[in-house]
Amino acid sequence: MTLSIEQRTEYPCSAALLHATLTDETYWSDRVRDIGSGSKVVRHEVTPELTTSQVDQTLDPDVMPKGVRRLVGSTMSARCTERWRPLRADGSAVGDYRLVTAGVPVVMAGELALEPRGERACALIFRGTVEATMPVVGPVLEKMMAGDVDRGFAAEREFTMRWLVARGTLPPTASAQSRHG
C-alpha cells in the first residue's frame, strides 16, 4: 500500500530568499543542531545544476507502534535527502525529497516546489508518497509517517523564520505572519 501526501507551507519572504536559505550549508548545520535531535549532516554538495543536502537521523522508537518497536529495537535511523534545482526565471524552484529508514522498509519520497506569491511571500509545497512494505503494520507506519509531515514542516518553518530573523534578513514581526495554507 502507498499513501499519498500533499503539504503546503506559506512563508512571509520571497521565494528567492527561501531558496537561498534551503540551499545554504550553514542553514542545514544550524537546522540539524536545533531541531534534529540525534541527526547530523553527512553531505552538502552544490553544483550548478543541483544542491543536495543529506542528513542521517536517529528516530525515536517510542513514537512507533509497539509491534514496530519489537521489530526495530531501541534505535531506528533514517537517511533524508533534499535536493534543489536553481531558481527559474519566474522565481520558482523545484526539487525532491527522499527519506529511507534503515532496518524497516519505509520510504517517503516526493517532489518539492517553491512558488512565489508576490515579492514578499512564497509557498513551499511537498507532493509525495509514503510506502511501508511490512505486512500487517505497513499501513499503520504509513499513516504515522504521513501524520508527521505536517509537524515536520511546521518545525522547519519555525526554525527557518527564527534563523532568517536572527540574521537580520527578515524583520522580527515576519515570524508571526501566516503559518500554513
mmCIF file of C-alpha atoms in Angstrom:
data_model
loop_
_atom_site.group_PDB
_atom_site.id
_atom_site.type_symbol
_atom_site.label_atom_id
_atom_site.label_comp_id
_atom_site.label_asym_id
_atom_site.label_seq_id
_atom_site.Cartn_x
_atom_site.Cartn_y
_atom_site.Cartn_z
ATOM 1 C CA MET A 1 0.000 0.000 0.000
ATOM 2 C CA THR A 2 1.155 3.532 -0.717
ATOM 3 C CA LEU A 3 -0.239 6.649 0.920
ATOM 4 C CA SER A 4 -0.246 9.991 -0.949
ATOM 5 C CA ILE A 5 0.726 13.184 0.861
ATOM 6 C CA GLU A 6 0.453 16.850 -0.015
ATOM 7 C CA GLN A 7 1.678 19.585 2.294
ATOM 8 C CA ARG A 8 1.864 23.339 1.717
ATOM 9 C CA THR A 9 3.643 25.825 3.972
ATOM 10 C CA GLU A 10 3.400 29.578 3.442
ATOM 11 C CA TYR A 11 6.397 31.810 4.159
ATOM 12 C CA PRO A 12 6.411 35.634 4.505
ATOM 13 C CA CYS A 13 9.545 36.050 2.392
ATOM 14 C CA SER A 14 10.477 35.914 -1.261
ATOM 15 C CA ALA A 15 10.953 32.574 -2.971
ATOM 16 C CA ALA A 16 14.494 33.670 -3.825
ATOM 17 C CA LEU A 17 15.327 34.224 -0.148
ATOM 18 C CA LEU A 18 13.805 30.906 0.913
ATOM 19 C CA HIS A 19 15.604 29.073 -1.901
ATOM 20 C CA ALA A 20 18.930 30.646 -0.898
ATOM 21 C CA THR A 21 18.245 29.549 2.681
ATOM 22 C CA LEU A 22 17.267 25.966 1.811
ATOM 23 C CA THR A 23 20.462 25.564 -0.199
ATOM 24 C CA ASP A 24 22.797 27.121 2.388
ATOM 25 C CA GLU A 25 25.232 24.790 4.175
ATOM 26 C CA THR A 26 25.265 26.835 7.390
ATOM 27 C CA TYR A 27 21.461 26.792 7.482
ATOM 28 C CA TRP A 28 21.484 22.980 7.282
ATOM 29 C CA SER A 29 24.087 22.618 10.035
ATOM 30 C CA ASP A 30 22.175 25.014 12.284
ATOM 31 C CA ARG A 31 18.808 23.398 11.498
ATOM 32 C CA VAL A 32 20.011 19.889 12.272
ATOM 33 C CA ARG A 33 21.602 21.096 15.504
ATOM 34 C CA ASP A 34 18.402 22.914 16.540
ATOM 35 C CA ILE A 35 15.596 20.543 15.516
ATOM 36 C CA GLY A 36 17.317 17.332 14.527
ATOM 37 C CA SER A 37 17.911 15.593 17.862
ATOM 38 C CA GLY A 38 20.413 12.872 17.125
ATOM 39 C CA SER A 39 20.828 13.930 13.492
ATOM 40 C CA LYS A 40 23.846 15.051 11.507
ATOM 41 C CA VAL A 41 24.511 16.496 8.076
ATOM 42 C CA VAL A 42 26.524 13.888 6.186
ATOM 43 C CA ARG A 43 26.679 15.647 2.831
ATOM 44 C CA HIS A 44 26.069 19.112 1.417
ATOM 45 C CA GLU A 45 27.038 19.442 -2.217
ATOM 46 C CA VAL A 46 26.457 22.362 -4.566
ATOM 47 C CA THR A 47 26.805 22.099 -8.335
ATOM 48 C CA PRO A 48 25.483 24.485 -10.987
ATOM 49 C CA GLU A 49 22.542 22.125 -11.591
ATOM 50 C CA LEU A 50 21.688 20.875 -8.107
ATOM 51 C CA THR A 51 22.161 21.442 -4.379
ATOM 52 C CA THR A 52 21.998 18.254 -2.310
ATOM 53 C CA SER A 53 21.676 18.126 1.474
ATOM 54 C CA GLN A 54 21.766 14.736 3.147
ATOM 55 C CA VAL A 55 21.037 14.113 6.823
ATOM 56 C CA ASP A 56 21.275 10.942 8.897
ATOM 57 C CA GLN A 57 18.600 10.922 11.588
ATOM 58 C CA THR A 58 18.072 8.865 14.702
ATOM 59 C CA LEU A 59 14.346 8.328 15.104
ATOM 60 C CA ASP A 60 12.638 7.934 18.472
ATOM 61 C CA PRO A 61 11.229 4.394 18.595
ATOM 62 C CA ASP A 62 8.913 5.411 21.467
ATOM 63 C CA VAL A 63 6.627 7.111 18.960
ATOM 64 C CA MET A 64 6.341 3.880 16.972
ATOM 65 C CA PRO A 65 3.516 1.389 17.474
ATOM 66 C CA LYS A 66 4.501 -1.444 19.853
ATOM 67 C CA GLY A 67 4.538 -4.013 17.043
ATOM 68 C CA VAL A 68 7.050 -1.927 15.124
ATOM 69 C CA ARG A 69 9.221 -1.360 18.202
ATOM 70 C CA ARG A 70 9.532 -5.107 18.594
ATOM 71 C CA LEU A 71 10.910 -5.267 15.058
ATOM 72 C CA VAL A 72 13.311 -2.297 15.173
ATOM 73 C CA GLY A 73 14.539 -2.472 18.743
ATOM 74 C CA SER A 74 15.709 0.513 20.743
ATOM 75 C CA THR A 75 17.029 2.571 17.834
ATOM 76 C CA MET A 76 15.827 3.414 14.373
ATOM 77 C CA SER A 77 17.611 5.556 11.831
ATOM 78 C CA ALA A 78 16.853 7.161 8.504
ATOM 79 C CA ARG A 79 18.660 8.990 5.740
ATOM 80 C CA CYS A 80 16.938 12.112 4.441
ATOM 81 C CA THR A 81 17.999 13.656 1.130
ATOM 82 C CA GLU A 82 16.697 17.021 -0.063
ATOM 83 C CA ARG A 83 17.741 18.341 -3.462
ATOM 84 C CA TRP A 84 17.006 21.716 -5.073
ATOM 85 C CA ARG A 85 17.487 22.889 -8.630
ATOM 86 C CA PRO A 86 18.395 26.568 -9.279
ATOM 87 C CA LEU A 87 15.738 29.256 -9.308
ATOM 88 C CA ARG A 88 13.852 29.531 -12.578
ATOM 89 C CA ALA A 89 13.335 32.783 -14.468
ATOM 90 C CA ASP A 90 9.840 33.147 -12.942
ATOM 91 C CA GLY A 91 11.280 32.915 -9.400
ATOM 92 C CA SER A 92 10.052 29.380 -8.719
ATOM 93 C CA ALA A 93 12.174 26.325 -7.989
ATOM 94 C CA VAL A 94 11.722 22.571 -7.888
ATOM 95 C CA GLY A 95 13.426 19.803 -6.014
ATOM 96 C CA ASP A 96 12.852 16.451 -4.447
ATOM 97 C CA TYR A 97 12.868 14.807 -1.053
ATOM 98 C CA ARG A 98 13.531 11.210 -0.029
ATOM 99 C CA LEU A 99 13.596 9.607 3.410
ATOM 100 C CA VAL A 100 14.621 5.960 3.714
ATOM 101 C CA THR A 101 14.611 4.193 7.058
ATOM 102 C CA ALA A 102 17.264 1.645 7.971
ATOM 103 C CA GLY A 103 16.077 -1.763 9.099
ATOM 104 C CA VAL A 104 12.418 -1.064 8.380
ATOM 105 C CA PRO A 105 11.160 -0.914 4.795
ATOM 106 C CA VAL A 106 9.668 2.604 4.850
ATOM 107 C CA VAL A 107 10.276 5.195 2.132
ATOM 108 C CA MET A 108 8.845 8.703 1.920
ATOM 109 C CA ALA A 109 9.581 10.406 -1.376
ATOM 110 C CA GLY A 110 8.219 13.202 -3.481
ATOM 111 C CA GLU A 111 8.582 16.448 -5.329
ATOM 112 C CA LEU A 112 9.228 19.849 -3.768
ATOM 113 C CA ALA A 113 8.086 23.115 -5.302
ATOM 114 C CA LEU A 114 8.802 26.657 -4.249
ATOM 115 C CA GLU A 115 6.223 29.079 -5.643
ATOM 116 C CA PRO A 116 6.424 32.868 -5.384
ATOM 117 C CA ARG A 117 3.359 34.667 -4.009
ATOM 118 C CA GLY A 118 4.390 38.201 -4.872
ATOM 119 C CA GLU A 119 7.614 39.894 -3.779
ATOM 120 C CA ARG A 120 7.378 39.054 -0.077
ATOM 121 C CA ALA A 121 5.652 35.691 0.132
ATOM 122 C CA CYS A 122 6.044 32.171 -1.172
ATOM 123 C CA ALA A 123 4.765 28.645 -0.670
ATOM 124 C CA LEU A 124 6.816 25.509 -0.139
ATOM 125 C CA ILE A 125 4.868 22.509 -1.440
ATOM 126 C CA PHE A 126 5.582 18.808 -0.982
ATOM 127 C CA ARG A 127 3.706 16.207 -3.031
ATOM 128 C CA GLY A 128 4.730 12.646 -2.451
ATOM 129 C CA THR A 129 4.064 9.234 -1.049
ATOM 130 C CA VAL A 130 4.960 7.139 1.933
ATOM 131 C CA GLU A 131 5.260 3.399 1.485
ATOM 132 C CA ALA A 132 5.864 0.772 4.150
ATOM 133 C CA THR A 133 6.148 -2.717 2.716
ATOM 134 C CA MET A 134 5.744 -4.572 6.010
ATOM 135 C CA PRO A 135 2.847 -6.988 6.319
ATOM 136 C CA VAL A 136 0.206 -6.023 8.887
ATOM 137 C CA VAL A 137 1.981 -2.938 10.348
ATOM 138 C CA GLY A 138 2.795 -1.273 6.986
ATOM 139 C CA PRO A 139 -0.442 0.751 6.775
ATOM 140 C CA VAL A 140 -0.026 1.864 10.414
ATOM 141 C CA LEU A 141 3.509 3.064 9.694
ATOM 142 C CA GLU A 142 2.372 4.911 6.560
ATOM 143 C CA LYS A 143 -0.335 6.779 8.479
ATOM 144 C CA MET A 144 2.082 7.597 11.277
ATOM 145 C CA MET A 145 4.722 8.931 8.859
ATOM 146 C CA ALA A 146 2.112 10.911 6.901
ATOM 147 C CA GLY A 147 0.879 12.460 10.152
ATOM 148 C CA ASP A 148 4.410 13.550 10.993
ATOM 149 C CA VAL A 149 4.758 15.504 7.736
ATOM 150 C CA ASP A 150 2.722 18.487 8.986
ATOM 151 C CA ARG A 151 4.633 18.562 12.289
ATOM 152 C CA GLY A 152 7.957 18.331 10.453
ATOM 153 C CA PHE A 153 7.156 21.168 8.067
ATOM 154 C CA ALA A 154 5.847 23.306 10.959
ATOM 155 C CA ALA A 155 9.074 22.769 12.929
ATOM 156 C CA GLU A 156 11.127 23.518 9.816
ATOM 157 C CA ARG A 157 9.174 26.727 9.191
ATOM 158 C CA GLU A 158 9.530 27.884 12.782
ATOM 159 C CA PHE A 159 13.278 27.271 12.731
ATOM 160 C CA THR A 160 13.700 28.888 9.299
ATOM 161 C CA MET A 161 11.868 32.044 10.369
ATOM 162 C CA ARG A 162 13.964 32.338 13.567
ATOM 163 C CA TRP A 163 17.116 31.738 11.506
ATOM 164 C CA LEU A 164 16.237 34.478 8.991
ATOM 165 C CA VAL A 165 15.251 36.947 11.729
ATOM 166 C CA ALA A 166 18.473 36.244 13.682
ATOM 167 C CA ARG A 167 20.495 37.116 10.573
ATOM 168 C CA GLY A 168 18.604 40.353 10.034
ATOM 169 C CA THR A 169 17.244 39.083 6.713
ATOM 170 C CA LEU A 170 13.636 39.427 7.904
ATOM 171 C CA PRO A 171 12.092 41.750 10.492
ATOM 172 C CA PRO A 172 11.139 40.118 13.823
ATOM 173 C CA THR A 173 7.446 40.538 13.010
ATOM 174 C CA ALA A 174 7.796 38.253 9.965
ATOM 175 C CA SER A 175 7.899 35.083 12.079
ATOM 176 C CA ALA A 176 4.422 35.840 13.424
ATOM 177 C CA GLN A 177 2.881 36.118 9.955
ATOM 178 C CA SER A 178 0.948 33.424 8.074
ATOM 179 C CA ARG A 179 1.692 29.840 9.101
ATOM 180 C CA HIS A 180 0.189 27.136 6.888
ATOM 181 C CA GLY A 181 -2.027 27.315 3.872
#
